[in-house]
Amino acid sequence: MNRIVLPGATIGVLGSGQLGRMLALEARRMGYRVHTLSPGVDTPTGQVADLEVSAEYDDLEAIRAFARGVDVMTFEFENVSTDAADAAAELVPVRPAGSALHITQQRAREKGFLADRGYPVTPFAKAQSLDELAVGLGLVSLPAIVKTAAFGYDGKGQHRVDRIEDGDRVWGLIGHQEAIIESVVDFTHEISVIAARGLDGEFAHYGAIENIHHNHILDLSVSPARIPQGLADEAVHLAHRVLEDLGYVGVLCVEFFVTRDGRLLVNEIAPRPHNSGHLTIDAHVTCQFEQQLRAVCGLPLGTTASHVPAAAMANLLGDEWAGGEPDWVAALALPGVKLHLYGKVEARPGRKMGHLTATAASQDEAESLVREARRLLAR
Ligand code: AMP
């Protein structure tokens, strides 16, 4: 199989959301063609791709037909089954490999992988039954968060438990599924490291990015993170180890808590470009999507040097549309503010519709600018 995939070739993307869209935009700029597969039509990725295929992710015949039409395959949606990744891998290179997807798409497997290799993780227990949940709640310190092991993101399938007696209710709420139980971490910051590993093991990263969540969904990212340099370096080092331990090719994101006593705990791994890295589009010479493309195609990784001292990103959820079309003109009148919209037709509450980025001379300035831009959207 061709190790290096040159411009002119076709990139296959499983999944068709905003991550695929931003990858496709970079790919098309660099002269690649892009095909995307998902169950949807007129999707964020489909709108900017050369070909949009509508099929279910478990339709292996459709996945094989799709794979035959591309030169390399990647995914932007980590809940694609490993059967689908394996079926495609018989026909084309799949990067990152299905094995990385397998580990990171299920929290219990991911936690086990990290804990077995000595990474610092949040204290946790696994539960496959109500009895195990009760035992687990006794093992970790309360309050705790119960998270479904599979198919969770953006706080979906997460419930806080303050008393052991709440176990029954939460087991019902999560639908009697395998879960992990984590102590609630007393953190001062949440940070992420977006890093890439090339086909030949080359490493690149964007340093530590600071993340502020609202209702378990990312609300704001600020780069570089306002934490001591030593901690940021340690986080980068841990992300590098994760890439090596997974034998990974592509971009991934490792999310961390910085505890009140100044330690790093790995929260989770996303095997793809990440929401907190969207600011790299406007702030860095090579953004996370071009980096993903380069890694997946076997090209040299690009420099991650930044154009600006600091950047901040604010997510735009469907809620911004509650009062009608947001006031784009007012927000864009602010210097240093950039708008990214994902082409989603329906603005539902909680749905990621786009983001704003602000670049500035300092993190505090970038953060207030992007907050102000988002505030101005409300008429
Ligand atoms: P996750 O989907 O696991 O990344 O969780 C989404 C967000 O919920 C995190 O970024 C935190 O803001 C919060 N969260 C998740 N797990 C914990 C925990 N063990 N302690 C404190 N906050 C948490």
Tab-separated table of C-alpha atoms and ligand atoms in Angstrom:
chain	number	residue	atom	x	y	z
A	1	MET	CA	0.000	0.000	0.000
A	2	ASN	CA	1.098	3.548	-0.749
A	3	ARG	CA	2.601	5.001	2.394
A	4	ILE	CA	2.657	8.583	1.182
A	5	VAL	CA	-0.528	10.077	-0.214
A	6	LEU	CA	0.220	13.083	-2.387
A	7	PRO	CA	-1.963	16.072	-3.372
A	8	GLY	CA	-4.450	15.078	-6.063
A	9	ALA	CA	-5.339	11.910	-4.147
A	10	THR	CA	-8.642	11.384	-2.346
A	11	ILE	CA	-9.054	11.460	1.445
A	12	GLY	CA	-11.959	9.436	2.858
A	13	VAL	CA	-13.507	10.785	6.054
A	14	LEU	CA	-15.840	8.656	8.186
A	15	GLY	CA	-18.137	11.107	9.903
A	16	SER	CA	-19.408	14.399	8.530
A	17	GLY	CA	-19.515	17.013	11.282
A	18	GLN	CA	-17.544	20.211	11.771
A	19	LEU	CA	-14.229	18.417	12.371
A	20	GLY	CA	-14.506	16.751	8.972
A	21	ARG	CA	-15.521	20.049	7.429
A	22	MET	CA	-12.468	21.906	8.715
A	23	LEU	CA	-10.231	18.988	7.673
A	24	ALA	CA	-11.837	18.973	4.214
A	25	LEU	CA	-11.302	22.721	3.793
A	26	GLU	CA	-7.571	22.284	4.482
A	27	ALA	CA	-7.394	19.234	2.237
A	28	ARG	CA	-9.037	21.025	-0.666
A	29	ARG	CA	-6.735	24.009	-0.199
A	30	MET	CA	-3.809	21.625	-0.578
A	31	GLY	CA	-5.231	20.057	-3.737
A	32	TYR	CA	-6.728	16.854	-2.347
A	33	ARG	CA	-10.185	15.521	-3.043
A	34	VAL	CA	-12.413	14.606	-0.116
A	35	HIS	CA	-15.136	11.979	0.219
A	36	THR	CA	-17.237	11.730	3.379
A	37	LEU	CA	-19.538	9.014	4.695
A	38	SER	CA	-22.197	9.331	7.394
A	39	PRO	CA	-25.902	8.623	7.730
A	40	GLY	CA	-26.728	12.308	7.032
A	41	VAL	CA	-27.239	14.494	3.966
A	42	ASP	CA	-26.202	18.117	3.406
A	43	THR	CA	-23.814	17.682	6.322
A	44	PRO	CA	-21.127	20.137	7.477
A	45	THR	CA	-18.449	17.984	5.780
A	46	GLY	CA	-20.619	16.985	2.826
A	47	GLN	CA	-21.181	20.645	1.925
A	48	VAL	CA	-17.465	21.160	1.264
A	49	ALA	CA	-16.501	17.650	0.091
A	50	ASP	CA	-16.268	16.326	-3.470
A	51	LEU	CA	-18.590	13.449	-2.593
A	52	GLU	CA	-21.056	12.864	0.246
A	53	VAL	CA	-22.119	9.249	0.773
A	54	SER	CA	-25.117	8.532	3.016
A	55	ALA	CA	-24.830	5.179	4.788
A	56	GLU	CA	-24.885	3.774	8.292
A	57	TYR	CA	-21.500	3.253	9.976
A	58	ASP	CA	-22.280	-0.443	10.493
A	59	ASP	CA	-23.100	-1.021	6.801
A	60	LEU	CA	-19.809	-2.773	6.048
A	61	GLU	CA	-20.610	-3.202	2.345
A	62	ALA	CA	-21.101	0.559	2.035
A	63	ILE	CA	-17.865	1.166	3.984
A	64	ARG	CA	-15.962	-1.169	1.633
A	65	ALA	CA	-17.407	0.529	-1.463
A	66	PHE	CA	-16.449	3.901	0.042
A	67	ALA	CA	-12.918	2.672	0.809
A	68	ARG	CA	-12.440	1.528	-2.791
A	69	GLY	CA	-12.953	5.116	-3.933
A	70	VAL	CA	-10.319	6.741	-1.685
A	71	ASP	CA	-6.521	6.604	-1.218
A	72	VAL	CA	-6.437	6.887	2.570
A	73	MET	CA	-9.143	6.849	5.180
A	74	THR	CA	-9.506	8.729	8.440
A	75	PHE	CA	-12.387	9.491	10.754
A	76	GLU	CA	-13.697	12.547	12.516
A	77	PHE	CA	-16.283	10.695	14.590
A	78	GLU	CA	-14.698	8.383	17.131
A	79	ASN	CA	-17.736	6.191	17.657
A	80	VAL	CA	-17.310	4.498	14.286
A	81	SER	CA	-17.158	0.757	15.014
A	82	THR	CA	-13.804	-0.977	14.838
A	83	ASP	CA	-15.447	-3.469	12.433
A	84	ALA	CA	-15.901	-0.579	10.024
A	85	ALA	CA	-12.285	0.556	10.469
A	86	ASP	CA	-11.072	-3.040	9.987
A	87	ALA	CA	-13.191	-3.561	6.852
A	88	ALA	CA	-11.716	-0.393	5.342
A	89	ALA	CA	-8.165	-1.319	6.406
A	90	GLU	CA	-8.297	-4.386	4.147
A	91	LEU	CA	-8.530	-2.007	1.192
A	92	VAL	CA	-6.771	1.263	2.077
A	93	PRO	CA	-4.523	2.657	4.821
A	94	VAL	CA	-6.646	3.778	7.793
A	95	ARG	CA	-4.958	6.446	9.905
A	96	PRO	CA	-5.088	6.559	12.860
A	97	ALA	CA	-5.504	2.779	13.060
A	98	GLY	CA	-8.687	1.113	14.285
A	99	SER	CA	-6.783	-0.190	17.334
A	100	ALA	CA	-6.381	3.382	18.675
A	101	LEU	CA	-10.061	3.980	18.053
A	102	HIS	CA	-10.944	0.773	19.890
A	103	ILE	CA	-9.106	1.857	23.042
A	104	THR	CA	-10.222	5.466	23.129
A	105	GLN	CA	-13.872	5.057	22.217
A	106	GLN	CA	-14.764	3.244	25.420
A	107	ARG	CA	-13.995	4.963	28.722
A	108	ALA	CA	-13.391	1.775	30.718
A	109	ARG	CA	-10.873	0.498	28.143
A	110	GLU	CA	-9.226	3.906	27.888
A	111	LYS	CA	-8.897	4.291	31.681
A	112	GLY	CA	-7.522	0.749	31.933
A	113	PHE	CA	-4.985	1.454	29.168
A	114	LEU	CA	-3.788	4.626	30.940
A	115	ALA	CA	-3.795	3.221	34.489
A	116	ASP	CA	-1.946	0.017	33.423
A	117	ARG	CA	0.850	2.127	31.937
A	118	GLY	CA	1.205	4.333	34.991
A	119	TYR	CA	-0.376	7.550	33.667
A	120	PRO	CA	-1.859	9.756	36.397
A	121	VAL	CA	-5.657	9.361	36.116
A	122	THR	CA	-8.692	10.377	38.149
A	123	PRO	CA	-9.447	7.745	40.826
A	124	PHE	CA	-12.060	5.465	39.236
A	125	ALA	CA	-13.908	2.149	39.434
A	126	LYS	CA	-15.680	0.141	36.722
A	127	ALA	CA	-19.254	-1.165	36.981
A	128	GLN	CA	-21.171	-3.575	34.772
A	129	SER	CA	-24.131	-4.056	37.123
A	130	LEU	CA	-26.031	-2.235	39.834
A	131	ASP	CA	-24.180	-4.275	42.465
A	132	GLU	CA	-20.821	-3.285	41.012
A	133	LEU	CA	-21.971	0.326	40.901
A	134	ALA	CA	-22.779	0.198	44.623
A	135	VAL	CA	-19.371	-1.356	45.359
A	136	GLY	CA	-17.621	1.185	43.129
A	137	LEU	CA	-19.338	4.119	44.827
A	138	GLY	CA	-17.964	2.787	48.106
A	139	LEU	CA	-14.443	2.615	46.648
A	140	VAL	CA	-14.071	6.114	45.176
A	141	SER	CA	-14.506	9.162	47.364
A	142	LEU	CA	-17.862	10.940	47.015
A	143	PRO	CA	-19.102	13.068	45.376
A	144	ALA	CA	-18.550	11.082	42.207
A	145	ILE	CA	-19.491	11.231	38.533
A	146	VAL	CA	-20.905	8.135	36.873
A	147	LYS	CA	-20.166	8.048	33.137
A	148	THR	CA	-21.411	5.541	30.598
A	149	ALA	CA	-18.423	3.598	29.310
A	150	ALA	CA	-19.388	3.826	25.648
A	151	PHE	CA	-20.464	6.596	23.318
A	152	GLY	CA	-20.155	9.488	25.733
A	153	TYR	CA	-19.016	12.964	24.776
A	154	ASP	CA	-19.761	16.544	25.837
A	155	GLY	CA	-21.042	15.329	29.196
A	156	LYS	CA	-23.666	13.066	27.609
A	157	GLY	CA	-24.336	10.045	29.828
A	158	GLN	CA	-22.763	11.663	32.930
A	159	HIS	CA	-24.437	11.958	36.321
A	160	ARG	CA	-23.205	13.269	39.624
A	161	VAL	CA	-23.708	11.108	42.712
A	162	ASP	CA	-23.510	12.697	46.152
A	163	ARG	CA	-24.680	9.736	48.282
A	164	ILE	CA	-24.305	5.962	47.851
A	165	GLU	CA	-28.140	5.710	47.966
A	166	ASP	CA	-28.288	7.630	44.630
A	167	GLY	CA	-26.754	4.603	42.862
A	168	ASP	CA	-30.146	3.023	41.957
A	169	ARG	CA	-31.476	6.193	40.410
A	170	VAL	CA	-28.300	6.832	38.380
A	171	TRP	CA	-28.142	3.217	37.175
A	172	GLY	CA	-31.653	3.785	35.759
A	173	LEU	CA	-30.672	7.156	34.244
A	174	ILE	CA	-27.724	5.725	32.345
A	175	GLY	CA	-29.906	2.887	31.021
A	176	HIS	CA	-28.263	-0.024	32.913
A	177	GLN	CA	-25.112	0.235	30.815
A	178	GLU	CA	-21.487	-0.435	31.646
A	179	ALA	CA	-20.131	2.634	33.423
A	180	ILE	CA	-17.136	4.077	35.148
A	181	ILE	CA	-17.308	5.914	38.443
A	182	GLU	CA	-14.889	8.780	39.060
A	183	SER	CA	-14.339	10.949	42.095
A	184	VAL	CA	-15.138	14.567	41.409
A	185	VAL	CA	-11.775	16.247	40.945
A	186	ASP	CA	-11.084	19.529	42.724
A	187	PHE	CA	-9.317	21.275	39.851
A	188	THR	CA	-8.049	24.806	39.270
A	189	HIS	CA	-7.763	24.400	35.498
A	190	GLU	CA	-8.703	22.053	32.702
A	191	ILE	CA	-6.154	21.913	29.906
A	192	SER	CA	-5.666	19.986	26.704
A	193	VAL	CA	-2.654	19.130	24.618
A	194	ILE	CA	-3.207	18.686	20.924
A	195	ALA	CA	-0.377	16.723	19.445
A	196	ALA	CA	0.469	14.887	16.255
A	197	ARG	CA	2.569	11.893	15.340
A	198	GLY	CA	3.678	11.417	11.761
A	199	LEU	CA	4.055	8.153	9.877
A	200	ASP	CA	7.763	8.032	10.771
A	201	GLY	CA	7.243	8.924	14.437
A	202	GLU	CA	7.761	12.678	14.072
A	203	PHE	CA	6.140	14.648	16.929
A	204	ALA	CA	4.496	18.082	17.000
A	205	HIS	CA	2.310	19.836	19.564
A	206	TYR	CA	0.562	23.119	20.325
A	207	GLY	CA	1.516	23.359	24.004
A	208	ALA	CA	-1.128	23.411	26.722
A	209	ILE	CA	-4.473	25.049	25.944
A	210	GLU	CA	-6.769	26.117	28.776
A	211	ASN	CA	-10.412	25.056	28.633
A	212	ILE	CA	-13.477	26.356	30.411
A	213	HIS	CA	-16.562	24.143	30.339
A	214	HIS	CA	-20.191	25.013	30.867
A	215	ASN	CA	-22.685	22.203	31.579
A	216	HIS	CA	-19.893	19.710	30.731
A	217	ILE	CA	-19.583	21.210	27.208
A	218	LEU	CA	-16.519	23.166	26.149
A	219	ASP	CA	-17.365	26.859	26.263
A	220	LEU	CA	-14.058	28.691	25.909
A	221	SER	CA	-10.412	27.853	25.144
A	222	VAL	CA	-7.429	30.103	25.769
A	223	SER	CA	-3.918	29.563	24.444
A	224	PRO	CA	-1.301	29.307	25.826
A	225	ALA	CA	-2.830	27.998	29.086
A	226	ARG	CA	-2.274	30.297	32.072
A	227	ILE	CA	-0.457	27.648	34.144
A	228	PRO	CA	3.189	27.242	35.236
A	229	GLN	CA	5.459	26.300	32.307
A	230	GLY	CA	6.653	23.177	34.133
A	231	LEU	CA	3.111	21.759	34.194
A	232	ALA	CA	2.541	22.597	30.535
A	233	ASP	CA	5.807	20.816	29.632
A	234	GLU	CA	4.792	17.782	31.668
A	235	ALA	CA	1.406	17.655	29.916
A	236	VAL	CA	3.132	17.758	26.520
A	237	HIS	CA	5.462	14.987	27.630
A	238	LEU	CA	2.498	12.817	28.694
A	239	ALA	CA	0.720	13.464	25.377
A	240	HIS	CA	3.885	12.391	23.533
A	241	ARG	CA	3.941	9.168	25.555
A	242	VAL	CA	0.283	8.496	24.711
A	243	LEU	CA	1.022	8.909	20.988
A	244	GLU	CA	3.939	6.487	21.257
A	245	ASP	CA	2.078	3.952	23.404
A	246	LEU	CA	-0.779	3.911	20.886
A	247	GLY	CA	1.610	3.776	17.898
A	248	TYR	CA	-0.586	6.583	16.655
A	249	VAL	CA	-0.570	8.338	13.278
A	250	GLY	CA	-2.562	11.577	13.210
A	251	VAL	CA	-3.670	14.302	15.605
A	252	LEU	CA	-5.036	13.527	19.021
A	253	CYS	CA	-6.026	15.472	22.083
A	254	VAL	CA	-5.284	14.589	25.690
A	255	GLU	CA	-7.449	16.406	28.231
A	256	PHE	CA	-6.147	16.961	31.765
A	257	PHE	CA	-7.293	18.327	35.084
A	258	VAL	CA	-4.810	20.484	37.022
A	259	THR	CA	-5.634	19.672	40.635
A	260	ARG	CA	-5.687	22.267	43.391
A	261	ASP	CA	-2.451	20.771	44.734
A	262	GLY	CA	-0.776	21.261	41.353
A	263	ARG	CA	-0.843	17.761	39.837
A	264	LEU	CA	-1.927	16.680	36.346
A	265	LEU	CA	-4.573	13.985	35.912
A	266	VAL	CA	-5.475	12.670	32.467
A	267	ASN	CA	-9.243	13.010	32.001
A	268	GLU	CA	-9.634	11.575	28.518
A	269	ILE	CA	-8.161	11.109	25.064
A	270	ALA	CA	-9.885	12.170	21.851
A	271	PRO	CA	-8.427	10.329	18.837
A	272	ARG	CA	-8.845	13.255	16.443
A	273	PRO	CA	-8.505	17.031	16.168
A	274	HIS	CA	-10.363	18.648	19.057
A	275	ASN	CA	-12.673	21.559	19.746
A	276	SER	CA	-10.027	23.205	21.941
A	277	GLY	CA	-7.664	23.244	18.949
A	278	HIS	CA	-9.947	25.248	16.672
A	279	LEU	CA	-8.036	28.383	17.629
A	280	THR	CA	-4.972	26.937	15.874
A	281	ILE	CA	-6.651	27.823	12.553
A	282	ASP	CA	-6.220	31.544	13.225
A	283	ALA	CA	-3.258	31.481	15.594
A	284	HIS	CA	-0.735	28.954	14.228
A	285	VAL	CA	1.232	28.520	11.020
A	286	THR	CA	-0.039	24.934	10.657
A	287	CYS	CA	-3.454	24.368	12.215
A	288	GLN	CA	-4.575	21.084	13.757
A	289	PHE	CA	-6.553	20.143	10.635
A	290	GLU	CA	-3.670	20.643	8.204
A	291	GLN	CA	-1.524	18.729	10.712
A	292	GLN	CA	-4.028	15.862	10.703
A	293	LEU	CA	-3.994	15.847	6.916
A	294	ARG	CA	-0.185	15.852	6.791
A	295	ALA	CA	0.079	12.990	9.299
A	296	VAL	CA	-2.627	10.901	7.642
A	297	CYS	CA	-1.016	11.406	4.223
A	298	GLY	CA	2.482	10.567	5.476
A	299	LEU	CA	3.797	14.086	4.760
A	300	PRO	CA	6.240	15.951	7.039
A	301	LEU	CA	4.435	17.618	9.956
A	302	GLY	CA	4.130	21.406	9.750
A	303	THR	CA	5.550	23.921	12.207
A	304	THR	CA	3.211	24.715	15.089
A	305	ALA	CA	4.732	28.178	15.645
A	306	SER	CA	2.083	30.778	16.454
A	307	HIS	CA	1.537	34.045	14.585
A	308	VAL	CA	0.298	35.815	17.706
A	309	PRO	CA	1.099	35.940	21.434
A	310	ALA	CA	-2.336	34.623	22.474
A	311	ALA	CA	-5.675	33.388	21.186
A	312	ALA	CA	-9.085	32.517	22.582
A	313	MET	CA	-12.014	30.598	21.133
A	314	ALA	CA	-15.668	30.779	22.149
A	315	ASN	CA	-18.086	28.071	21.050
A	316	LEU	CA	-21.384	29.101	19.494
A	317	LEU	CA	-24.136	26.719	20.525
A	318	GLY	CA	-27.599	26.631	19.007
A	319	ASP	CA	-28.816	28.595	22.041
A	320	GLU	CA	-27.291	31.747	20.459
A	321	TRP	CA	-30.060	31.573	17.852
A	322	ALA	CA	-32.872	31.670	20.465
A	323	GLY	CA	-33.589	35.340	19.714
A	324	GLY	CA	-33.197	35.024	15.920
A	325	GLU	CA	-30.131	35.262	13.698
A	326	PRO	CA	-27.119	36.394	15.772
A	327	ASP	CA	-25.729	39.860	15.055
A	328	TRP	CA	-22.674	38.827	13.045
A	329	VAL	CA	-21.963	42.387	11.944
A	330	ALA	CA	-21.535	43.619	15.525
A	331	ALA	CA	-19.171	40.784	16.471
A	332	LEU	CA	-17.084	41.060	13.309
A	333	ALA	CA	-16.590	44.794	13.826
A	334	LEU	CA	-14.144	43.939	16.624
A	335	PRO	CA	-10.564	43.782	15.330
A	336	GLY	CA	-8.886	40.393	15.707
A	337	VAL	CA	-12.166	38.435	15.779
A	338	LYS	CA	-12.829	35.648	13.265
A	339	LEU	CA	-16.053	33.743	12.629
A	340	HIS	CA	-16.320	30.040	11.783
A	341	LEU	CA	-19.744	28.542	11.041
A	342	TYR	CA	-20.292	24.870	10.335
A	343	GLY	CA	-23.226	25.004	7.902
A	344	LYS	CA	-25.672	23.246	10.220
A	345	VAL	CA	-29.182	23.916	9.044
A	346	GLU	CA	-31.007	23.597	12.340
A	347	ALA	CA	-29.890	25.505	15.465
A	348	ARG	CA	-30.873	23.242	18.362
A	349	PRO	CA	-29.957	24.193	21.966
A	350	GLY	CA	-26.618	22.646	22.948
A	351	ARG	CA	-25.669	21.926	19.313
A	352	LYS	CA	-22.241	23.198	18.235
A	353	MET	CA	-23.007	25.590	15.357
A	354	GLY	CA	-19.696	27.434	15.043
A	355	HIS	CA	-17.074	29.330	16.987
A	356	LEU	CA	-15.406	32.709	17.267
A	357	THR	CA	-11.652	33.167	17.623
A	358	ALA	CA	-9.875	36.262	18.908
A	359	THR	CA	-6.147	36.855	18.711
A	360	ALA	CA	-4.443	39.439	20.917
A	361	ALA	CA	-1.288	40.482	22.764
A	362	SER	CA	-2.164	38.491	25.910
A	363	GLN	CA	-4.442	35.642	26.992
A	364	ASP	CA	-6.585	37.913	29.172
A	365	GLU	CA	-7.062	40.317	26.274
A	366	ALA	CA	-7.929	37.504	23.835
A	367	GLU	CA	-10.393	36.045	26.323
A	368	SER	CA	-12.193	39.337	26.973
A	369	LEU	CA	-12.295	40.095	23.243
A	370	VAL	CA	-13.861	36.787	22.313
A	371	ARG	CA	-16.349	37.030	25.203
A	372	GLU	CA	-17.282	40.524	24.084
A	373	ALA	CA	-17.713	39.353	20.467
A	374	ARG	CA	-20.040	36.580	21.580
A	375	ARG	CA	-21.964	38.952	23.845
A	376	LEU	CA	-22.525	41.296	20.912
A	377	LEU	CA	-24.229	38.507	18.947
A	378	ALA	CA	-27.351	38.846	21.095
A	379	ARG	CA	-29.416	41.635	19.595
B	1	AMP	P1	-15.696	14.363	29.862
B	1	AMP	O1	-16.759	14.025	28.862
B	1	AMP	O2	-15.280	13.206	30.701
B	1	AMP	O3	-14.545	15.114	29.270
B	1	AMP	O4	-16.377	15.402	30.868
B	1	AMP	C1	-16.795	16.683	30.435
B	1	AMP	C2	-16.517	17.706	31.523
B	1	AMP	O5	-17.189	17.353	32.748
B	1	AMP	C3	-15.053	17.795	31.922
B	1	AMP	O6	-14.316	18.555	31.014
B	1	AMP	C4	-15.188	18.432	33.311
B	1	AMP	O7	-15.496	19.815	33.201
B	1	AMP	C5	-16.383	17.710	33.875
B	1	AMP	N1	-15.911	16.489	34.554
B	1	AMP	C6	-15.854	15.242	34.021
B	1	AMP	N2	-15.330	14.354	34.899
B	1	AMP	C7	-15.042	15.042	36.015
B	1	AMP	C8	-14.483	14.686	37.285
B	1	AMP	N3	-14.124	13.432	37.589
B	1	AMP	N4	-14.317	15.687	38.208
B	1	AMP	C9	-14.681	16.959	37.932
B	1	AMP	N5	-15.224	17.358	36.758
B	1	AMP	C10	-15.415	16.412	35.804
